[in-house]
């Protein structure tokens, strides 16, 4: 820095701190000097100025300040720092929807050879800003990504994310959205789905697919595969029966499914429709036969998780009244089997609200029993105990019904650590019905704890 420039900076600092000038004036004065250095191609000097004033930069000037840092660091060979500044600047221009300036910046980043990933990522993002599928496809093609390139699918996912709330025309203009979701599911299920976060990610994607493509049944075979693999009979029967009752949809869906899975080169299960389409979901035999492909040692078996509790609740809310009332018991059974107790509770509450006074006594008792059972499984022991007490002592019940609610109360007491009180109830139940649920086992467990 020259003596003149240094004196100018010192004078400005003295004025600012002696008169307590605001940050805007502080920024403006320094910015002028930074620009002067930049124009003279004194990039180290310009960088010192722009780096120093970034913290004082007014919001409307941050973009310009970052641009000078990006260019200055690139010219003096500080490529990592230049890349970081470019990343921030790209994000800012994208957020502000500066399309032309964004594309110019991408060209500059490519010219400095800073990051192919940034160039690809933001080429897609800025191309999407136009909401024009032709422009997007043209830009997308320029990247030279093959469909078997993982990045191709990652950018499909980006399209899916950005266009999530866009019009049907935009969404229907290409298969990026559908392929993105299916690919993401395909990719995730090859990972360890014992991780709850991975489960939720898969589940949410399944839900998004179902909501966005309500007429496309592709997702049902995926759920059916999951049901078969995990021996979820209720879910398997319900979906199998649906396909049997709708053979045309089944045929169309299977054709779509084959095309997509072939495109993804993913493992698949061949579905064969049974001849009799009239079987009930409650029949012991399923109406769809599944043949698992032989899996080599180098392949991982696909595992599919049905729906998350949040997704299930939203999906249930979309059902019409008649369909919900007809199928709510199967839904509760499915969700409970898969461990989605919160969703099951939501269904119980909804059916009570829908039926109101039309709810029969036996049905009402079944709902209460299930609700208490789900409370226990969710660790909501106080609620379970209170409700079990209310039902057992204030509603007219047959002996076995009453013992059933007392058993649930005992389970809740165990959860609360009140083993002595639970012991008395288990003894009472075992005296009347020795084989009632786990009464005998509970008695032994409590005795062993003493």
Short mmCIF file of N, CA and C in Angstrom, two decimals, residues 196-206:
data_model
loop_
_atom_site.label_atom_id
_atom_site.label_comp_id
_atom_site.label_asym_id
_atom_site.label_seq_id
_atom_site.Cartn_x
_atom_site.Cartn_y
_atom_site.Cartn_z
N UNK A 196 -33.09 -44.62 11.41
CA UNK A 196 -34.41 -43.96 11.33
C UNK A 196 -34.42 -42.78 10.36
N UNK A 197 -33.29 -42.08 10.25
CA UNK A 197 -33.25 -40.92 9.35
C UNK A 197 -33.39 -41.36 7.90
N UNK A 198 -32.75 -42.48 7.56
CA UNK A 198 -32.87 -43.01 6.21
C UNK A 198 -34.29 -43.49 5.95
N UNK A 199 -34.89 -44.14 6.95
CA UNK A 199 -36.27 -44.61 6.82
C UNK A 199 -37.19 -43.44 6.52
N UNK A 200 -37.03 -42.36 7.29
CA UNK A 200 -37.89 -41.20 7.11
C UNK A 200 -37.71 -40.59 5.73
N UNK A 201 -36.46 -40.58 5.26
CA UNK A 201 -36.20 -39.98 3.95
C UNK A 201 -36.91 -40.77 2.85
N UNK A 202 -36.80 -42.10 2.92
CA UNK A 202 -37.48 -42.95 1.95
C UNK A 202 -38.98 -42.76 2.04
N UNK A 203 -39.46 -42.78 3.26
CA UNK A 203 -40.90 -42.68 3.52
C UNK A 203 -41.46 -41.37 2.99
N UNK A 204 -40.77 -40.27 3.26
CA UNK A 204 -41.24 -38.97 2.79
C UNK A 204 -41.25 -38.89 1.27
N UNK A 205 -40.26 -39.51 0.63
CA UNK A 205 -40.22 -39.54 -0.83
C UNK A 205 -41.41 -40.32 -1.39
N UNK A 206 -41.72 -41.44 -0.75
CA UNK A 206 -42.88 -42.23 -1.19
C UNK A 206 -44.14 -41.39 -1.08
#
